[in-house]
mmCIF file of C-alpha atoms and ligand atoms in Angstrom:
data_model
loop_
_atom_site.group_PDB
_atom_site.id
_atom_site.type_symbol
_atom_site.label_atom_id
_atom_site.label_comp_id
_atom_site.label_asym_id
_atom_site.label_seq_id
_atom_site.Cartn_x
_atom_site.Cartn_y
_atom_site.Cartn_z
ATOM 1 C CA UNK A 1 -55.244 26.484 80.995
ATOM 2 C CA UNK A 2 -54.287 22.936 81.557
ATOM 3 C CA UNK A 3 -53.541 20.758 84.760
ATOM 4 C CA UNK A 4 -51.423 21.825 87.230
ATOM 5 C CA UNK A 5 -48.979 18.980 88.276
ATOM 6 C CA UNK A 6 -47.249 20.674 90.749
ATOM 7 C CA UNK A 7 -50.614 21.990 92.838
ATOM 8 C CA UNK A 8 -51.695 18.536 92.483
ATOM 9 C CA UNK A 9 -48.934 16.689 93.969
ATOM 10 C CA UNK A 10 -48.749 19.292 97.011
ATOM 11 C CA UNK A 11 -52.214 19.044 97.573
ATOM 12 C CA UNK A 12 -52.157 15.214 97.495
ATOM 13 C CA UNK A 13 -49.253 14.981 99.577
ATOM 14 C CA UNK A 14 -51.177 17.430 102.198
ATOM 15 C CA UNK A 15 -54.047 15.366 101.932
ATOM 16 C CA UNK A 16 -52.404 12.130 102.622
ATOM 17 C CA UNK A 17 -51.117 13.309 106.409
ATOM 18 C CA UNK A 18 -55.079 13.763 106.838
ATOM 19 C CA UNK A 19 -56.313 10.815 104.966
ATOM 20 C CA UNK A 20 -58.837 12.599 102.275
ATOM 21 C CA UNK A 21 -59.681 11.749 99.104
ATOM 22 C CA UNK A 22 -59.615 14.436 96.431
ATOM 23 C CA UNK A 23 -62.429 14.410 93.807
ATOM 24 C CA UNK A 24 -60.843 16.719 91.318
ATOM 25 C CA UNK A 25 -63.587 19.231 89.888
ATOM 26 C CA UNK A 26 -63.560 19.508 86.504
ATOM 27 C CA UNK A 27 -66.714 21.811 85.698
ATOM 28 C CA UNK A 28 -66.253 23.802 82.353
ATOM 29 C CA UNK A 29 -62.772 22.409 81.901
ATOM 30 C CA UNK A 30 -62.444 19.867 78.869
ATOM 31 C CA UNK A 31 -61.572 16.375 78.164
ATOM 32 C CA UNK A 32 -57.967 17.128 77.529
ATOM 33 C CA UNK A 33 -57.536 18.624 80.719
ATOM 34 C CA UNK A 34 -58.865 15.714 82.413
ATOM 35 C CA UNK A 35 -57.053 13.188 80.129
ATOM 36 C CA UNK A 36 -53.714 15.374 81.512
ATOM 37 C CA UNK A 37 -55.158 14.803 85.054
ATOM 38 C CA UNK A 38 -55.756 10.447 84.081
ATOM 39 C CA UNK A 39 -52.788 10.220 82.982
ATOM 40 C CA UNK A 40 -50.636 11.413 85.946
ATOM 41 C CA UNK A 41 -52.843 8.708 88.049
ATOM 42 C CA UNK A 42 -56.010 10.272 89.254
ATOM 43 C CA UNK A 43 -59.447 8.946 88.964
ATOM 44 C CA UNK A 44 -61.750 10.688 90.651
ATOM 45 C CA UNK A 45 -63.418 13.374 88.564
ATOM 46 C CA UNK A 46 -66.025 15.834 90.026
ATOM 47 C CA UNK A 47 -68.922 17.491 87.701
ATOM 48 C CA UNK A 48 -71.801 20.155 88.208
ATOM 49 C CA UNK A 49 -73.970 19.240 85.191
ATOM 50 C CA UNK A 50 -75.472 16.123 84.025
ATOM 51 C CA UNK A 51 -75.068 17.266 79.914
ATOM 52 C CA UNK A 52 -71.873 18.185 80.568
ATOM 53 C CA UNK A 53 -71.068 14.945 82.598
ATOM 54 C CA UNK A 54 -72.256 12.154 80.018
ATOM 55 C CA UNK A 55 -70.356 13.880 77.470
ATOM 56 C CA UNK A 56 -67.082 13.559 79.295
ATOM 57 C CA UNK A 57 -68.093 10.216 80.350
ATOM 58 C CA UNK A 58 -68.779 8.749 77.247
ATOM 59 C CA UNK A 59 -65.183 10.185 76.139
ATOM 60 C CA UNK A 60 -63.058 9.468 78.221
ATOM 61 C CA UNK A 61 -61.981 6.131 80.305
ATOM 62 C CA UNK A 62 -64.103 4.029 81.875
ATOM 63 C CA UNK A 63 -62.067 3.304 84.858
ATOM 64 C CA UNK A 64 -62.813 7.115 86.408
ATOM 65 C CA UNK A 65 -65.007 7.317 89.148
ATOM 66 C CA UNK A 66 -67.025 10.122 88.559
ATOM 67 C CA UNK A 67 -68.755 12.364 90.985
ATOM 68 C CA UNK A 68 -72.021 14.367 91.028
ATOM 69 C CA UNK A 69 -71.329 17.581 93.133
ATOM 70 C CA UNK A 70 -74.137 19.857 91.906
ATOM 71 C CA UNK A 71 -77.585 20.360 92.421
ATOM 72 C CA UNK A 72 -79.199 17.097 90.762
ATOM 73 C CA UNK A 73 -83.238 17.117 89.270
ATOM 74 C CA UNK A 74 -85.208 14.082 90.148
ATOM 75 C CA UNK A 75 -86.063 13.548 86.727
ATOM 76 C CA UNK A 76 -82.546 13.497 85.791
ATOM 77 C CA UNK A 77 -80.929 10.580 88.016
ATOM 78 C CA UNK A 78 -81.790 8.254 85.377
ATOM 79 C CA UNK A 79 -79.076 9.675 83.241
ATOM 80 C CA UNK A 80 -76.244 9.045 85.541
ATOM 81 C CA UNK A 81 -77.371 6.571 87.154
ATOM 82 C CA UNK A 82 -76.027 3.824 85.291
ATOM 83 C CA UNK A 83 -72.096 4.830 86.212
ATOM 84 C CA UNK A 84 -71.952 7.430 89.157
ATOM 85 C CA UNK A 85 -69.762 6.476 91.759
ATOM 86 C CA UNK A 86 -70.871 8.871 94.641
ATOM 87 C CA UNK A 87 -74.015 11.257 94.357
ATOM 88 C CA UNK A 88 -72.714 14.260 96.415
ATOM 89 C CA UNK A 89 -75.706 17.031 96.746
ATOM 90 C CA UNK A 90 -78.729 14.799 97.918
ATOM 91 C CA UNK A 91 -81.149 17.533 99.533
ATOM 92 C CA UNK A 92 -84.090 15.868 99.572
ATOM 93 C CA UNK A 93 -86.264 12.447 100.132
ATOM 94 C CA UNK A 94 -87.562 12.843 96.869
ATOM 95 C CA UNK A 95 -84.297 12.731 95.639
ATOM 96 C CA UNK A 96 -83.455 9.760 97.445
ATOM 97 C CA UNK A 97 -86.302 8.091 96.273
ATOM 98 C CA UNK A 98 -85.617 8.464 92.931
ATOM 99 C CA UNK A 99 -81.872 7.616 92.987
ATOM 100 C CA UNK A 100 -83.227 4.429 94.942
ATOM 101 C CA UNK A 101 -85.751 3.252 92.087
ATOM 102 C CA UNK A 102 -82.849 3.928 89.027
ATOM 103 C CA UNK A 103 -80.675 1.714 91.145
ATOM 104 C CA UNK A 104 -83.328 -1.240 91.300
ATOM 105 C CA UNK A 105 -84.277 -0.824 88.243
ATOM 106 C CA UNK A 106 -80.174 -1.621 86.699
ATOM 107 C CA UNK A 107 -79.654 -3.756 89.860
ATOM 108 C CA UNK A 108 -76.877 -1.336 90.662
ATOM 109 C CA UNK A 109 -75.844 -0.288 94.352
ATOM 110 C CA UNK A 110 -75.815 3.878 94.190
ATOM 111 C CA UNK A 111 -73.377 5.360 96.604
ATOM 112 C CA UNK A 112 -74.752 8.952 97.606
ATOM 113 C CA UNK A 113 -74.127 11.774 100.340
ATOM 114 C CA UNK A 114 -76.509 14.067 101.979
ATOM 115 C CA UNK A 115 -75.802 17.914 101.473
ATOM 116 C CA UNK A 116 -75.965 19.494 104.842
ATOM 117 C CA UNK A 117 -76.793 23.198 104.697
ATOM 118 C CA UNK A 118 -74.016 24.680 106.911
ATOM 119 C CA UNK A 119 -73.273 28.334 105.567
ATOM 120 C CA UNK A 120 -75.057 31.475 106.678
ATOM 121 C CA UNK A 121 -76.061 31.935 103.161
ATOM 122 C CA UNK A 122 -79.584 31.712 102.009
ATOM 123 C CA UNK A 123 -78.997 30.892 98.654
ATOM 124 C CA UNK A 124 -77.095 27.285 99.199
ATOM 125 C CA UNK A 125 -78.976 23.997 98.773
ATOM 126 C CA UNK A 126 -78.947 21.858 101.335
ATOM 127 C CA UNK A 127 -80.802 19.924 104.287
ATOM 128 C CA UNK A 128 -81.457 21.922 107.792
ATOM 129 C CA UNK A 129 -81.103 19.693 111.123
ATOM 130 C CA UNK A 130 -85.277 19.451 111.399
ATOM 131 C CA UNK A 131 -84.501 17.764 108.037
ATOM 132 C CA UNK A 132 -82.183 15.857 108.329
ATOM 133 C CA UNK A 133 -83.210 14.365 111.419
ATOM 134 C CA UNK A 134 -86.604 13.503 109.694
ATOM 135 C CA UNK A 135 -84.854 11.501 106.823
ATOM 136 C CA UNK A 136 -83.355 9.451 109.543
ATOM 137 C CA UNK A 137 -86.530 8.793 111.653
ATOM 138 C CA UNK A 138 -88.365 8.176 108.128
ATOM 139 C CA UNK A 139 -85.609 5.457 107.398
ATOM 140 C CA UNK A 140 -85.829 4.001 110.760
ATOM 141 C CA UNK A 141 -89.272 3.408 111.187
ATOM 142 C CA UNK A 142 -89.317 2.191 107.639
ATOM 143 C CA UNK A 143 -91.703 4.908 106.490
ATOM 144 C CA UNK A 144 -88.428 5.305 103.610
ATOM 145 C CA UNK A 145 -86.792 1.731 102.498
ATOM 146 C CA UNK A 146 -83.941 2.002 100.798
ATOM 147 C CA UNK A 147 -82.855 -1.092 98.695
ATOM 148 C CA UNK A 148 -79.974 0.745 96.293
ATOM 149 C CA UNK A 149 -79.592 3.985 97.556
ATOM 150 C CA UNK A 150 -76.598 3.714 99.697
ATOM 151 C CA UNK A 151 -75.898 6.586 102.374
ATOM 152 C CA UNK A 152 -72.602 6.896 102.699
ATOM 153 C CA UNK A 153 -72.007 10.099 104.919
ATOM 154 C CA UNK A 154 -72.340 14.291 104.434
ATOM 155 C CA UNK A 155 -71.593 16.979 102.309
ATOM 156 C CA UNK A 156 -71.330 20.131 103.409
ATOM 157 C CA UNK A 157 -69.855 23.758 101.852
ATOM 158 C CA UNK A 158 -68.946 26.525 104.038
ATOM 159 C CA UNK A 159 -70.186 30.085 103.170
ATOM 160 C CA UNK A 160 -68.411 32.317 100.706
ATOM 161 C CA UNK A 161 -66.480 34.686 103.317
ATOM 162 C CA UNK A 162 -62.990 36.089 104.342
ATOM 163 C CA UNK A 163 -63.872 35.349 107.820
ATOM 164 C CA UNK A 164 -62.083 32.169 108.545
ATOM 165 C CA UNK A 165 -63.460 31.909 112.148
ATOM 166 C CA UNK A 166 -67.165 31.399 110.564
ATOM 167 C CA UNK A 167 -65.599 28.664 108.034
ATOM 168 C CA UNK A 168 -64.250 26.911 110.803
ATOM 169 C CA UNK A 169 -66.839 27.246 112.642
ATOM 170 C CA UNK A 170 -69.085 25.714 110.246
ATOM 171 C CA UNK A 171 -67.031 23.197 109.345
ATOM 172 C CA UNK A 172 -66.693 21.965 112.975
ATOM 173 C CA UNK A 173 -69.985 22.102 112.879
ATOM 174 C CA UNK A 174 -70.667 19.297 109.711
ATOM 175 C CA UNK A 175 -68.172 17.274 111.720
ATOM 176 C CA UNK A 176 -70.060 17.289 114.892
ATOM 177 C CA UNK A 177 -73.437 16.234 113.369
ATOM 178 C CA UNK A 178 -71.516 13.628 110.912
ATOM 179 C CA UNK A 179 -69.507 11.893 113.942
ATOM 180 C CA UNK A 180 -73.557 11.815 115.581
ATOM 181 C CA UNK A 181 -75.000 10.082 112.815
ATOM 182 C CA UNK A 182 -71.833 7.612 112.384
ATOM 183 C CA UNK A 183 -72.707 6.242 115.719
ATOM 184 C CA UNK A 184 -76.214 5.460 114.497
ATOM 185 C CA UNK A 185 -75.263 3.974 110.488
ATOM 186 C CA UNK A 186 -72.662 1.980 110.315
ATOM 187 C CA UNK A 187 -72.452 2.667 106.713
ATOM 188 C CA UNK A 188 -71.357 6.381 107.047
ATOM 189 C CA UNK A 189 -67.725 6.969 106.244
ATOM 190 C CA UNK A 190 -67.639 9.366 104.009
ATOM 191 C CA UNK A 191 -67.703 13.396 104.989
ATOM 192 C CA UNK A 192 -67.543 15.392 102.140
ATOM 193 C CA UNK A 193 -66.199 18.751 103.152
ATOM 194 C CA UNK A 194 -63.634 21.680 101.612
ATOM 195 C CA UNK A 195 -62.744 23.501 98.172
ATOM 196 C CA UNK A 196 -60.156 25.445 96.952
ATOM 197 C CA UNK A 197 -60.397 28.237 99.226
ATOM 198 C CA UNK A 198 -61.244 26.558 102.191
ATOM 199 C CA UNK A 199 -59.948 23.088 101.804
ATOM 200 C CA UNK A 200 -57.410 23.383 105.097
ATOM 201 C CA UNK A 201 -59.805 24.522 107.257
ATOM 202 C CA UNK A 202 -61.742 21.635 106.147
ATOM 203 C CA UNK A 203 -59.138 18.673 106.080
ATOM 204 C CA UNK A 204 -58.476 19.895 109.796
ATOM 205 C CA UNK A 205 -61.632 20.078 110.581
ATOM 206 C CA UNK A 206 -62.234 16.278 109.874
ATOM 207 C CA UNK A 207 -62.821 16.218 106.705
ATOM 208 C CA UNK A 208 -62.070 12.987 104.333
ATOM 209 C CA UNK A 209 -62.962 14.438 101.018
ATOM 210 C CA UNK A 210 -61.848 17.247 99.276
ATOM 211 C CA UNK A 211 -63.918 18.710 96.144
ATOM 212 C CA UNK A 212 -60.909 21.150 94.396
ATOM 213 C CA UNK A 213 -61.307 22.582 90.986
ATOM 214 C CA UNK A 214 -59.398 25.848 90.312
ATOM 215 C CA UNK A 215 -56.540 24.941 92.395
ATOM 216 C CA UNK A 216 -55.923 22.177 89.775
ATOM 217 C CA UNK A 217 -57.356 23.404 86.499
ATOM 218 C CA UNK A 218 -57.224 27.397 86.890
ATOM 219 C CA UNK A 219 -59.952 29.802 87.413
ATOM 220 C CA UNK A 220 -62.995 29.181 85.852
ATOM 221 C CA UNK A 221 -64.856 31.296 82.871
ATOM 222 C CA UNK A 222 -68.228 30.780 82.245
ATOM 223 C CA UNK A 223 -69.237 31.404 79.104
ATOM 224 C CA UNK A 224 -73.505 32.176 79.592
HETATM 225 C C1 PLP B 1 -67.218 24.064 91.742
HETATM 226 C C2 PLP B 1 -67.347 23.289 92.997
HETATM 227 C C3 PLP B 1 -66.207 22.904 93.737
HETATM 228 C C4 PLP B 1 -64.791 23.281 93.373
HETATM 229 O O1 PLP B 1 -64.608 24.663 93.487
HETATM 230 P P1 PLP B 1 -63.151 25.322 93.449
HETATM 231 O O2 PLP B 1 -63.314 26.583 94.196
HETATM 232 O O3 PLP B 1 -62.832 25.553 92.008
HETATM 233 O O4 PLP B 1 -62.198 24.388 94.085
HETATM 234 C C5 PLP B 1 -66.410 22.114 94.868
HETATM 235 N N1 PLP B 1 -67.644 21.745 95.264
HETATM 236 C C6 PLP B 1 -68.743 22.118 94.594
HETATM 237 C C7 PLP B 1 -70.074 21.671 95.085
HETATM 238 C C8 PLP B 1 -68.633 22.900 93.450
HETATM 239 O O5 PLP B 1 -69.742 23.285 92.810
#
């Protein structure tokens, strides 16, 4: 498998009628399919794993603006933190502690999103509303200060179903709470929402960032 041009240039002409970004996903795939990827223009690379992301990084150009969309360990921000562009999957204050301190400590402004648990699944990681809303309080009364740590907006994935009313449903949902908290931080632009499967009902939804893997690189095996 390989990059698939033509997917790519649909997709990004669909997208640009909606004005979303696409973070291509590029889990399990390697370097030469990303290279194929750089070199017809894109630059934004999403990755699951921090191993697996510092080894692309460190091979391949330093002009891509990489992406954490998985489930990131405290105790592993330090890693990344030194050339992530945008920290997708932040579930917890903890977290956002953490990611704060690594950006003091390399004087280095950390762009990150907060994962919004949307889907009727159990098993997806992700803030409730009782959470969220306490992150916000915490920041306002300054009970959390944030000096690097820069919230940007939400991320959000719909649950794994055929039923498209319940993905649009959730969806609709993300983009109710995000357009709330916009009104309140200035800073939020950024709502993180749709994948391969889902990525229309997302981009109509509101949506300005796509997260799309197999649509560009094929299916995915996992080799465990
Ligand atoms: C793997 C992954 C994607 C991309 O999935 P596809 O179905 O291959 O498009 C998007 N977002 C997250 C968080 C992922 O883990």
């Amino acid at each position: 498998m390989a990059f698939l041009i033509d997917p790519y240039k649909k997709i990004q002409t669909e997208l640009a009628g909606y004005n979303a970004a696409l973070v291509a996903v590029t889990k399990t795939k390697p370097v030469e399919d990303i290279m194929e990827a750089y070199q017809a223009g894109h630059r934004d690379f999403g990755e699951n794993y921090v191993q697996e992301l510092l080894d692309k990084q460190e091979a391949l150009p330093k002009d891509i603006r990489w992406h954490f969309i998985g489930h990131l360990q405290s105790n592993k921000v330090k890693y990344i933190a030194p050339f992530i562009h945008l920290i997708h999957g932040v579930d917890s204050e903890k977290l956002l502690l953490e990611i704060d301190k690594q950006g003091k400590k390399l004087n280095r402004d950390i762009s990150c999103l907060l994962q919004i648990h949307i889907s009727a699944e159990e098993t997806k990681f992700g803030l409730d509303e009782v959470e969220l809303k306490t992150i916000h309080e915490n920041i306002a009364a300054r009970k959390i200060i944030l000096d690097k740590a820069q919230l940007k907006g939400f991320m959000g994935m719909a649950s794994f179903t055929e039923d498209n009313d319940l993905i649009k449903k959730e969806f609709s949902h993300l983009k109710v709470l995000f357009d709330e908290y916009s009104t309140l931080n200035d800073q939020y632009s950024i709502l993180s929402m749709g994948m391969s499967a889902d990525y229309r009902f997302a981009i109509e939804a509101g949506s300005n960032m796509v997260r799309i893997g197999s649509l560009l690189f094929g299916s995915r095996i996992y080799h465990k």
